[in-house]
Coordinates of C-alpha atoms in Angstrom, one line a residue:
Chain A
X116 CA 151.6 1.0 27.9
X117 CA 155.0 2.5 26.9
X118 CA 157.6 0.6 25.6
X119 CA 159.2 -0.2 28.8
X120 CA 156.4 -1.8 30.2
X121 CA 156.1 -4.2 26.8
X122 CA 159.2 -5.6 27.5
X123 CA 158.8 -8.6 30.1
X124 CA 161.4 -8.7 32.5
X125 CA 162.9 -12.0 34.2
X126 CA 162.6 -10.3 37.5
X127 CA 159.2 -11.2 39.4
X128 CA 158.6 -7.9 40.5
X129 CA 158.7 -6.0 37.1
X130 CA 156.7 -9.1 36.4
X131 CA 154.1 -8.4 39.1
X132 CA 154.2 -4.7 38.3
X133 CA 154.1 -5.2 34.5
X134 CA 150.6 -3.3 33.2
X135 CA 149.0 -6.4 31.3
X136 CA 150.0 -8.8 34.4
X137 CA 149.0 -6.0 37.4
X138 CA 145.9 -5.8 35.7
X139 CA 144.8 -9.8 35.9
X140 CA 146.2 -9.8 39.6
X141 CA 144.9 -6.3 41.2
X142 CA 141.6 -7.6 39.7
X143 CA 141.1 -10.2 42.2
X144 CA 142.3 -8.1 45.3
X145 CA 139.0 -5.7 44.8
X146 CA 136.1 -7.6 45.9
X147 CA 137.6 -9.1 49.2
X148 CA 139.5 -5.3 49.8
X149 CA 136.0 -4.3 49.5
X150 CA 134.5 -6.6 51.9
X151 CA 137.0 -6.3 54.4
X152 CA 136.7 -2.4 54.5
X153 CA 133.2 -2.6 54.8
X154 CA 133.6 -5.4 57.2
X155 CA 135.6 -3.1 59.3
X156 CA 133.8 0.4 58.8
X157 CA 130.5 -1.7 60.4
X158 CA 132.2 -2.7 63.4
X159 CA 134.3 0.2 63.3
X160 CA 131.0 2.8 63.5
X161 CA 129.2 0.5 66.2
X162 CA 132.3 0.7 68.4
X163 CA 132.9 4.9 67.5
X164 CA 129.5 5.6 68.1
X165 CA 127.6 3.0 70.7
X166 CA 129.9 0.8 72.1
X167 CA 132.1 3.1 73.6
X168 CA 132.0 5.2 76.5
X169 CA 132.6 9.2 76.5
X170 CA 136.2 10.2 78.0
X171 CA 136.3 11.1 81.6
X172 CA 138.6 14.6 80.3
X173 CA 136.8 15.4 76.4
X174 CA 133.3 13.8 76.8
X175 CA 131.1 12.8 73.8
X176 CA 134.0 14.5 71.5
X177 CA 136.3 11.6 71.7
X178 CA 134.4 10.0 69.1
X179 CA 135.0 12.6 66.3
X180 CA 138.8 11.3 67.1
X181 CA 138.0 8.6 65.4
X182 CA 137.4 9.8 62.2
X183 CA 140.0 11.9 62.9
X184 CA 143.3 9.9 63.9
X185 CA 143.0 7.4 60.8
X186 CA 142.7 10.2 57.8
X187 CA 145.9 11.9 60.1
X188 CA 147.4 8.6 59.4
X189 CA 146.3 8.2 55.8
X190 CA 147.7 11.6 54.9
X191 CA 151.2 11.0 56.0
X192 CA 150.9 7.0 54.8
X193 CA 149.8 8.5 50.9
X194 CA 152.9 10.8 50.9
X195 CA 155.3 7.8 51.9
X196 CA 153.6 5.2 48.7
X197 CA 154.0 8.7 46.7
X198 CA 157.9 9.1 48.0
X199 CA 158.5 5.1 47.0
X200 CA 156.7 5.1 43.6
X201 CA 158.9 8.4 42.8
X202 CA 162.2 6.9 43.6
X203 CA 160.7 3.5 41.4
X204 CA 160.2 6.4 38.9
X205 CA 163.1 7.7 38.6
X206 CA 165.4 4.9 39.5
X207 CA 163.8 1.9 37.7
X208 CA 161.6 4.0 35.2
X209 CA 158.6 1.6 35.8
X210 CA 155.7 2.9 34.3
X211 CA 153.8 1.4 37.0
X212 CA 155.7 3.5 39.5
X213 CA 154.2 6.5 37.8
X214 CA 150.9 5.4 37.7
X215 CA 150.9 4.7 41.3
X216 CA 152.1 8.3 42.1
X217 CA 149.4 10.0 40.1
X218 CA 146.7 8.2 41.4
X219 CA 147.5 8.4 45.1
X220 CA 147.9 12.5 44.9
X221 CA 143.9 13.3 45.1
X222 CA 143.8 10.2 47.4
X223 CA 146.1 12.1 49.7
X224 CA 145.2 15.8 49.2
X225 CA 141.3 14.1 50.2
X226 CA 142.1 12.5 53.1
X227 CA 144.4 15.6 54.6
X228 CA 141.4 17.8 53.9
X229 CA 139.1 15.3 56.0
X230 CA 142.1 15.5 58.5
X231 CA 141.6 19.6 59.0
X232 CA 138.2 19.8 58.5
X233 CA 137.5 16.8 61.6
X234 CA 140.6 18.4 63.6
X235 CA 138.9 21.4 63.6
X236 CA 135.3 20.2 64.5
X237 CA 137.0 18.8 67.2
X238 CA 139.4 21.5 68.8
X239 CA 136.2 23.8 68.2
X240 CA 134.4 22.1 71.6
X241 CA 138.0 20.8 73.3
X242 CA 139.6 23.9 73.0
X243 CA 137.7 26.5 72.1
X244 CA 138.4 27.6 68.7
X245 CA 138.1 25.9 65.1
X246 CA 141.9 26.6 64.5
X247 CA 144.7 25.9 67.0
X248 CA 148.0 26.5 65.2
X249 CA 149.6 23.7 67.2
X250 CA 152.4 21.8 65.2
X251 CA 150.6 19.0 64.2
X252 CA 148.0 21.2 62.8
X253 CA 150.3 23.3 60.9
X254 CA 151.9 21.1 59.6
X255 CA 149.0 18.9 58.3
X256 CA 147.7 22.0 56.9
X257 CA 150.8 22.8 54.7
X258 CA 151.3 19.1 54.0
X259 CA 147.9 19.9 51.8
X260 CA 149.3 22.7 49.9
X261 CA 152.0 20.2 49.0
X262 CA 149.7 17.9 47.5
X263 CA 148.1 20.8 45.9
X264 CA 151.4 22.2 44.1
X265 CA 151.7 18.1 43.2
X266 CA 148.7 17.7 41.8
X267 CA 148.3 21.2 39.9
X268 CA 151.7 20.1 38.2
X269 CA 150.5 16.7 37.3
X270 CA 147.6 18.9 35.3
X271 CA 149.5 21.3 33.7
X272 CA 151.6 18.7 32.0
X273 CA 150.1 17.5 28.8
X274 CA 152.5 14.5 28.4
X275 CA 151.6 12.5 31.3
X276 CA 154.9 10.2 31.2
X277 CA 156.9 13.4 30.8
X278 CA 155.0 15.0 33.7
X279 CA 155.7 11.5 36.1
X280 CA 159.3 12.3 35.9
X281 CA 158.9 15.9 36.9
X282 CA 156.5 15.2 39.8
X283 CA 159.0 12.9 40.9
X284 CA 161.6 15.0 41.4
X285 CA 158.7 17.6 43.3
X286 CA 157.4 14.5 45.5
X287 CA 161.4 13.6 46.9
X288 CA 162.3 16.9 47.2
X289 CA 159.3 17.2 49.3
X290 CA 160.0 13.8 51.0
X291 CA 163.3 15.5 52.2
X292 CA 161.8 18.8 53.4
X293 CA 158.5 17.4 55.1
X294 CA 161.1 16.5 58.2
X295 CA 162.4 19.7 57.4
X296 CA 159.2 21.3 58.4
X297 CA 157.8 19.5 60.7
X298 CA 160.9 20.0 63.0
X299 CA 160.6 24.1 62.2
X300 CA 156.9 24.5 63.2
X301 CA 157.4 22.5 66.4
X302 CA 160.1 24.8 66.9
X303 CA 157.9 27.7 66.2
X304 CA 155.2 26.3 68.3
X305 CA 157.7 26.2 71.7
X306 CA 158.0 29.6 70.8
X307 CA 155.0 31.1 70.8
X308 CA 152.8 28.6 72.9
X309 CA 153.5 26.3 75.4
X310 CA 151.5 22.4 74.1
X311 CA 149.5 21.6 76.9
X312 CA 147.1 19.9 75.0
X313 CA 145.9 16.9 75.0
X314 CA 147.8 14.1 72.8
X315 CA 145.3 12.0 71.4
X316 CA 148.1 8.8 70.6
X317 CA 149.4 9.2 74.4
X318 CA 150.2 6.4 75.8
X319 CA 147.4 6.9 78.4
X320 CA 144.8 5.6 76.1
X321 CA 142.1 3.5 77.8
X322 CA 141.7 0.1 76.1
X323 CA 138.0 1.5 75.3
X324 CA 139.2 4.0 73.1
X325 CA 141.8 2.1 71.1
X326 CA 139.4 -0.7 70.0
X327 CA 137.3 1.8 67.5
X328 CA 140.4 3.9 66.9
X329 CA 142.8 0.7 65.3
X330 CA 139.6 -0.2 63.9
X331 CA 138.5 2.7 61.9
X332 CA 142.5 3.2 60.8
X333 CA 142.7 -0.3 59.6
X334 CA 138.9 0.4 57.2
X335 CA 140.2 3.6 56.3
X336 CA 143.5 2.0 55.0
X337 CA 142.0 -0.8 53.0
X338 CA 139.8 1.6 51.7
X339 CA 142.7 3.8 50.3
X340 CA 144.5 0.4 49.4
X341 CA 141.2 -0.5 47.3
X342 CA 140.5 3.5 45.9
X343 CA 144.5 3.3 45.2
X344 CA 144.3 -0.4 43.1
X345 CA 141.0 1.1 41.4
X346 CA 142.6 4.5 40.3
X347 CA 145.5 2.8 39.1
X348 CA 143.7 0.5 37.6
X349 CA 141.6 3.0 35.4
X350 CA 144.9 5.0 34.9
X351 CA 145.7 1.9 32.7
X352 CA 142.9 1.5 31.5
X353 CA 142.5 5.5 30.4
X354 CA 146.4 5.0 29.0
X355 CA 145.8 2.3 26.5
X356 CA 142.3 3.8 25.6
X357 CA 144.3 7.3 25.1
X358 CA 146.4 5.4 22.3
X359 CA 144.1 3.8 20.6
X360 CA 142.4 7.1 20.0
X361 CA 145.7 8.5 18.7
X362 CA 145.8 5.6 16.3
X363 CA 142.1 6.3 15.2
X364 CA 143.1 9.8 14.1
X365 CA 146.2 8.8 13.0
X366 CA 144.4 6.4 11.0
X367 CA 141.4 9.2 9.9
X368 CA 144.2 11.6 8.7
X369 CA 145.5 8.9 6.4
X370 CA 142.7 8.1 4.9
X371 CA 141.5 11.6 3.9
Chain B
X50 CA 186.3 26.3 36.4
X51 CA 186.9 29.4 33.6
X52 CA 184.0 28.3 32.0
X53 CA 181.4 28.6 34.3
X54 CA 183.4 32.3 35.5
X55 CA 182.4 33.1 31.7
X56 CA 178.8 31.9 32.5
X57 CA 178.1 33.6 35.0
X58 CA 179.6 37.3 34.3
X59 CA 177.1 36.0 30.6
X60 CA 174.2 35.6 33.0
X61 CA 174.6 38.9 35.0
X62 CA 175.4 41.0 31.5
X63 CA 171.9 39.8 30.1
X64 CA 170.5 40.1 33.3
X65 CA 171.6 43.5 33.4
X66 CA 170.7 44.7 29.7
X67 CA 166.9 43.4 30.6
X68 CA 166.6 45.9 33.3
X69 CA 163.1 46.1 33.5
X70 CA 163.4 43.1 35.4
X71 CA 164.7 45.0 38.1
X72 CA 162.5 47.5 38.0
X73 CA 159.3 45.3 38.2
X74 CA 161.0 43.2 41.2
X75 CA 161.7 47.1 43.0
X76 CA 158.4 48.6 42.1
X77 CA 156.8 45.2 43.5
X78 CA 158.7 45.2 46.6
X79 CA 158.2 48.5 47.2
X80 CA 154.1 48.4 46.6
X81 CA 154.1 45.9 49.4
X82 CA 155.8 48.3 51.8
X83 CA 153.2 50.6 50.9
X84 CA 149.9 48.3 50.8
X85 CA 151.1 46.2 54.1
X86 CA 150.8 49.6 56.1
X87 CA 148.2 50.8 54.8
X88 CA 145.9 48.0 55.7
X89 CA 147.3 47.8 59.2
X90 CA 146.7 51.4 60.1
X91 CA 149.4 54.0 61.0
X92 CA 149.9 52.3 64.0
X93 CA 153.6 52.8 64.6
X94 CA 154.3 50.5 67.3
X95 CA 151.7 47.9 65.6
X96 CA 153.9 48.5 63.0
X97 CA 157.2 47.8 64.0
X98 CA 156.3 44.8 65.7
X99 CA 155.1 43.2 62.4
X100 CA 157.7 44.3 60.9
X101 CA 160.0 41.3 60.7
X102 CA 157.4 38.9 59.4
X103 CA 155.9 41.5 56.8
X104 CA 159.5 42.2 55.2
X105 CA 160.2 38.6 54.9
X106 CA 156.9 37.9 53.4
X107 CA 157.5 40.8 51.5
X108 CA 160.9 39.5 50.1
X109 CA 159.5 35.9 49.7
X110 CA 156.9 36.7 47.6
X111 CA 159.0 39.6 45.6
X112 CA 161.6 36.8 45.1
X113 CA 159.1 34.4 43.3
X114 CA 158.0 36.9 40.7
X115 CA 161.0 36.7 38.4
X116 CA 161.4 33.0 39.2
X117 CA 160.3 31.4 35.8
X118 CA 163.5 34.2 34.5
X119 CA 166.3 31.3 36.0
X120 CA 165.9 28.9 32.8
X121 CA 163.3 29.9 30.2
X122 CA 165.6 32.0 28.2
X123 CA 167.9 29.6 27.9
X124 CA 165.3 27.2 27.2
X125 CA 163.7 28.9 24.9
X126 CA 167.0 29.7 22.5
X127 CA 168.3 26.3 23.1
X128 CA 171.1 26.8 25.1
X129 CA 169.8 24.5 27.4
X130 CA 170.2 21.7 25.4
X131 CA 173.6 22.4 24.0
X132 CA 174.9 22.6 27.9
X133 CA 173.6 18.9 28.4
X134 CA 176.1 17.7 25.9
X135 CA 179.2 20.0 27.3
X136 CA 181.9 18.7 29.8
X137 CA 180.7 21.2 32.5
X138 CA 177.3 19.3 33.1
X139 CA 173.9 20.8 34.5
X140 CA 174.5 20.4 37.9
X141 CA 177.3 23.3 37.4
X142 CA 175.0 25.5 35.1
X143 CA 172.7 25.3 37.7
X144 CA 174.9 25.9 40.8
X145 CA 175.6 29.5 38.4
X146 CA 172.0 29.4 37.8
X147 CA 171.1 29.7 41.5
X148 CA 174.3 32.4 42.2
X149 CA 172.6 35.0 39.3
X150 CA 169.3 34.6 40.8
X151 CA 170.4 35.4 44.0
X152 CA 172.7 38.6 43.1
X153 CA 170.0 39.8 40.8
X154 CA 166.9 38.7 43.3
X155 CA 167.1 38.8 46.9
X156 CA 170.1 41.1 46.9
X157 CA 168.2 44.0 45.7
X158 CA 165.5 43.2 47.9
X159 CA 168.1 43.0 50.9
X160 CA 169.8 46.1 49.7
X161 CA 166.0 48.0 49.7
X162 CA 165.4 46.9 53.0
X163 CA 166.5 49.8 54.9
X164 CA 163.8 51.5 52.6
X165 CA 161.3 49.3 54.0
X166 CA 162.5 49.2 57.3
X167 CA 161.7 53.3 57.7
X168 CA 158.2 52.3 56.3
X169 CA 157.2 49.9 58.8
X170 CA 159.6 53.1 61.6
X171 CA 161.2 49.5 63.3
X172 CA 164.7 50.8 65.1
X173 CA 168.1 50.1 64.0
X174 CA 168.9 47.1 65.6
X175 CA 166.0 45.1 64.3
X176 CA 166.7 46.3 60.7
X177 CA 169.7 45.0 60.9
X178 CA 168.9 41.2 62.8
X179 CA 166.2 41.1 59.7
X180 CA 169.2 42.4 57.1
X181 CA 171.3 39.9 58.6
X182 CA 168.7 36.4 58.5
X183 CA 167.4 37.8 54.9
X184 CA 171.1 37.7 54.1
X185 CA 171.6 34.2 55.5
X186 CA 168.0 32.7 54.5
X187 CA 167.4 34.1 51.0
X188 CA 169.7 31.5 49.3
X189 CA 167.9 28.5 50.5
X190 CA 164.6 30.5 49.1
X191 CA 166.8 31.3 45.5
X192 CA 167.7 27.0 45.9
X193 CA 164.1 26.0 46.3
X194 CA 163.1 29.1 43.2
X195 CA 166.1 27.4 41.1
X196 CA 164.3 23.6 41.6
X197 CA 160.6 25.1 41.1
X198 CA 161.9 26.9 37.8
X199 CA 163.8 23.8 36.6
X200 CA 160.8 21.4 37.6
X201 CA 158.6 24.3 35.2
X202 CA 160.9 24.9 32.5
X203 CA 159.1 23.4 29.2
X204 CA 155.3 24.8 30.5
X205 CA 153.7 27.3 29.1
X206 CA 152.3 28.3 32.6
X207 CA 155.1 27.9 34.6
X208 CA 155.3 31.3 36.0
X209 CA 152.1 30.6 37.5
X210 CA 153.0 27.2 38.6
X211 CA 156.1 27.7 40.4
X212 CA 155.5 30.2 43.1
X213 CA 153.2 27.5 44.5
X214 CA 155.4 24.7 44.7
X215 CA 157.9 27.2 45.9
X216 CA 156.1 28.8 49.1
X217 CA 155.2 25.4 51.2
X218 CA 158.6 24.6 51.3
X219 CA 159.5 27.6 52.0
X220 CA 157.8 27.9 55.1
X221 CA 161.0 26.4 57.6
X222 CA 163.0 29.3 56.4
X223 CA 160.7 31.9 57.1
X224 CA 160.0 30.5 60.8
X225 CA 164.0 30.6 61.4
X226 CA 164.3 34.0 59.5
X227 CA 161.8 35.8 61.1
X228 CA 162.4 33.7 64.3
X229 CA 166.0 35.3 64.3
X230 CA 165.5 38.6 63.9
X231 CA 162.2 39.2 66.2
X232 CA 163.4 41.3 69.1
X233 CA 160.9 39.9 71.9
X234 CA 163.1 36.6 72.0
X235 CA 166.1 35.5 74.0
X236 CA 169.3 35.6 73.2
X237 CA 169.4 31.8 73.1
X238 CA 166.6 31.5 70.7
X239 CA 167.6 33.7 68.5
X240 CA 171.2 32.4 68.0
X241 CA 169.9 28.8 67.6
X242 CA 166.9 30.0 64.5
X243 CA 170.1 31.9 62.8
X244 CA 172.6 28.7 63.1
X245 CA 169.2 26.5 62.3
X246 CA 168.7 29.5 58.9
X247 CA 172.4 29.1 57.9
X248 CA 172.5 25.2 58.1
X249 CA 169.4 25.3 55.9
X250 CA 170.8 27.5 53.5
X251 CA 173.7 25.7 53.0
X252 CA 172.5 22.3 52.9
X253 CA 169.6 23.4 50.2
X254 CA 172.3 25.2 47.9
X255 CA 174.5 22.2 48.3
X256 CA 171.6 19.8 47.3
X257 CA 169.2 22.1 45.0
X258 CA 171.7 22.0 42.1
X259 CA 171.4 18.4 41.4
X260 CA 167.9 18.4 42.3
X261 CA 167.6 21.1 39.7
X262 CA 169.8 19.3 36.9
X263 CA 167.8 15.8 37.5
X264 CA 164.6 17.9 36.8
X265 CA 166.0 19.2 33.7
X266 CA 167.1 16.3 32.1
X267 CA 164.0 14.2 32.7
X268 CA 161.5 17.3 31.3
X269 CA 163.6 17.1 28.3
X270 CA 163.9 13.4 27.7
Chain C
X221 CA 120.9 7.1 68.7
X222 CA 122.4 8.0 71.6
X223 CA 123.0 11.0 73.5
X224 CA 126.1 12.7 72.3
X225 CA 126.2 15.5 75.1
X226 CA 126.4 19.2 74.1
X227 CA 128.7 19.5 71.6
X228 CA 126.8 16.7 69.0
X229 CA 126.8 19.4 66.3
X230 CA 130.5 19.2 66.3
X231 CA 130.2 15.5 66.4
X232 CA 127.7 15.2 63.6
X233 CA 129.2 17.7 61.3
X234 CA 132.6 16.1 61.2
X235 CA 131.1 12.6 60.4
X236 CA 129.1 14.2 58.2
X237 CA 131.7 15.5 56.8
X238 CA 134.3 12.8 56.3
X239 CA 131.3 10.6 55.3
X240 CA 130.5 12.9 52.4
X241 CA 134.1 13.4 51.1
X242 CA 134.7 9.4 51.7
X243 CA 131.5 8.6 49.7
X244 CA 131.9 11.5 47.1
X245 CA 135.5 9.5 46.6
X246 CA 134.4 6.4 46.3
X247 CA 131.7 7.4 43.7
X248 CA 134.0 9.1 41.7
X249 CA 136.8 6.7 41.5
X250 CA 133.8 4.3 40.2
X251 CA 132.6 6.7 37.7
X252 CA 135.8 6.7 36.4
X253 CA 136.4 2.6 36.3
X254 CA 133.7 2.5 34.4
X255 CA 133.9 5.5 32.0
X256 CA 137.2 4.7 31.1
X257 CA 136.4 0.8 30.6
X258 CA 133.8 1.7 28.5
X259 CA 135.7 4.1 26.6
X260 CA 138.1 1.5 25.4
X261 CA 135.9 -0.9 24.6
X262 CA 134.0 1.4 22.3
X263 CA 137.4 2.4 21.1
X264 CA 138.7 -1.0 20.3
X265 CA 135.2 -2.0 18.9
X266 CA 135.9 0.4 16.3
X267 CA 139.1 -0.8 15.4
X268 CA 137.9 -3.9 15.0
X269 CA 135.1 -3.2 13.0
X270 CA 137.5 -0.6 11.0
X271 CA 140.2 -3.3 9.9

């Protein structure tokens, strides 16, 4: 792609990561990825929704946790892939690093809206209104506008491996402040309301209910795994294209 | 050392010859004192109890209006480039950066306050517990504007951009600021938002200087 | 299907939900794959052909 990525390293991982060679290997890891998460969303659904029973304290609502927990999970898991691939950004310069980061940023900002929206449908019948602003919800909730600013500055940026660099910089210094606010909102949240509710992850979970929930969080992370390999891969695929059709005009301009 | 002195008293002369700066960040400022109340109702003791949180929002969003100002002038003329290549190094440039947005940003807006304070009728001692967290908040808000407005520099629309990167971040001072200075709180509480405002201050001016400089030198690489 | 008790609205609406935003991403990240692969292969037919 750029000229850093022509240039084979002798260290295996650039190797791996190079964008000829990471297109031959991510090519075999989408049909089983595939399988596996539909493997795992079929089990996954017959558990949520037959195989389980309702929850002596929620009832039938328990099973919208388990749409629930696992998009939770992916939100924060996307930000930490985004926080590595910036520092390989910055620190190693590997064009793969960036193309990693930009395709993981809708991933995220998708699966933290499916977070609110299914928190919501569920503290709407547990406790009583649509919007509780407990930390957890908070704090998912401006975790999106994050990935909002992140993506609306990968977009205004017409030089995409100028604009990697720069949403770098955005994705640690949001790296460093998402503890930052996390830890104020739960400190807001003491203030103004005592959490009495109930903690879904407690460690009173009945075997029952974590049998669907690790399964759904494992589909829903090979999912992203395989939507993650697949963006990047068309990221690649959309880079070389985007050169060739500069040499085409380049070429056109010449000739008249 | 002298170098950066001459800098900065360059920043705050240009600063000052564009006054209409000031005058747009004032009138803005102001307008909010004026809209906020006015769709509340003249409820005075409704008033007063928002108060807090509506002059910090108030200064928060005042304080990202002139935000693409930090580098784009210097961008634009090239300065910017010819301080890469001197001895003092961006990191410094933008540690003066960060000290002439503050004394021409969220100074005014703290100096005002007293203005908005009547506006919203809260009492004396509240004014002055919000006075006192917008004086020790607003420079982690001026460090995370000086990072948004380096991150921005070479767009066209960075103005636009900014702000929204900005606010999210934002949001842990303006629990601790407003935390502080709201009068239905303990003691306790209150001490432990304003020593949780100051450590954040410091530690994001410490840090938003290099943050800012690293931006800088890869959007112009 | 089974009885969900009386909050199944809220029950079906957020699987609805998440299974319209998971399905809506899944068809768009393929629409792209394939887009994009075909745009370079129309592009670097034409090179071809152009040399």
């Amino acid at each position: 792609m750029t000229d850093q990525g022509e240039t084979i390293s002798t260290n295996w991982f650039s190797q791996l990561a190079h964008p000829g060679f990471f297109m031959r290997w991510s090519a075999y890891l989408i049909w089983p990825l595939a399988l596996i998460s539909a493997v795992l969303f079929a089990v996954g659904l017959w558990f949520a929704l037959f195989h389980s029973p309702a929850d002596y304290q929620m009832g039938e609502t328990v099973r919208i946790m388990y749409v629930h927990v696992p998009n939770a999970w992916l939100s924060q898991f996307c930000y930490g892939i985004m926080a590595v691939s910036a520092v390989g950004t910055l620190v190693w310069r590997h064009p793969m690093a960036d193309v990693s980061m930009k395709a993981a940023a809708p991933l995220g900002a998708a699966f933290t809206a499916m977070a609110l929206v299914s928190g919501a449908l569920w503290g709407r019948p547990t406790w009583g209104t649509f919007w509780e602003w407990d930390g957890r919800m908070t704090s998912t909730l401006i975790l999106f506008l994050i990935y909002l600013g992140l993506i609306a500055l990968w977009r205004t940026f017409e030089d995409q491996l100028r604009a990697a660099k720069v949403v770098a910089v955005l994705t640690l210094v949001g790296a460093v402040n998402i503890p930052i606010i996390k830890f104020s909102v739960d400190w807001w949240n003491t203030l103004h309301q005592p959490s009495t509710f109930f903690r879904a992850d407690g460690p009173k979970a009945p075997a029952s209910i974590i049998t669907p929930l690790l399964t759904m969080t494992l589909a829903f992370t090979v999912l992203f795994l395989l939507l993650h390999v697949l963006r990047m891969r068309t990221e690649v695929t959309k880079r070389k294209a985007d050169r060739l059709e500069h040499l085409k005009i380049a070429r056109q301009q010449k000739a008249s | 050392m002298q170098a950066l002195w001459a800098l900065l008293i360059r920043d705050l002369k240009s600063a000052s010859r564009a006054g209409g700066s000031l005058t747009t960040l004032i009138a803005f400022y102001l307008s909010l004192g004026v809209i906020l109340p006015i769709a509340i109702g003249p409820d005075k003791p409704l008033l007063a109890s928002l108060g807090p949180a509506l002059i910090w929002t108030g200064v928060l969003l005042s304080s990202l209006l002139g935000l693409d100002r930090i580098f784009v002038a210097d961008h634009d003329d090239g300065s910017l480039t010819a301080f890469r290549h001197t001895r003092l190094g961006l990191s410094a440039i933008s540690f003066v950066k960060l000290i002439v947005h503050w004394l021409t940003t969220a100074l005014p807006l703290i100096v005002l306050t007293p203005v908005m304070g009547v506006l919203f009728s809260i009492d004396l001692d509240t004014l002055f517990a919000v006075m006192l967290t917008l004086l020790l908040g607003t420079p982690a808000i001026t460090a995370l504007s000086l990072v948004a407005a380096a991150l921005s520099v070479s767009l066209k629309r960075g103005a636009v951009i900014a702000p929204i990167l900005v606010m999210p971040l934002a949001i842990p001072a303006v629990i601790f600021g407003v935390g502080a200075a709201k009068p239905v709180l303990g003691a306790g509480q209150a001490e432990t938002a304003l020593l949780f405002l100051s450590a954040m201050s410091l530690v994001f001016v410490a840090f938003a200087p290099f943050a800012a400089a690293l931006a800088l030198r890869v959007s112009q690489e | 299907m089974i009885d969900l008790g009386p909050h199944a609205t809220y029950i079906i609406a957020a699987y609805s939900f998440v299974f319209i935003v998971t399905v809506g991403l899944i068809a768009v990240t393929v629409s792209n794959v394939t887009r994009q692969a075909r745009r370079l292969e129309r592009l670097e037919a034409e090179r071809k052909s152009g040399a």
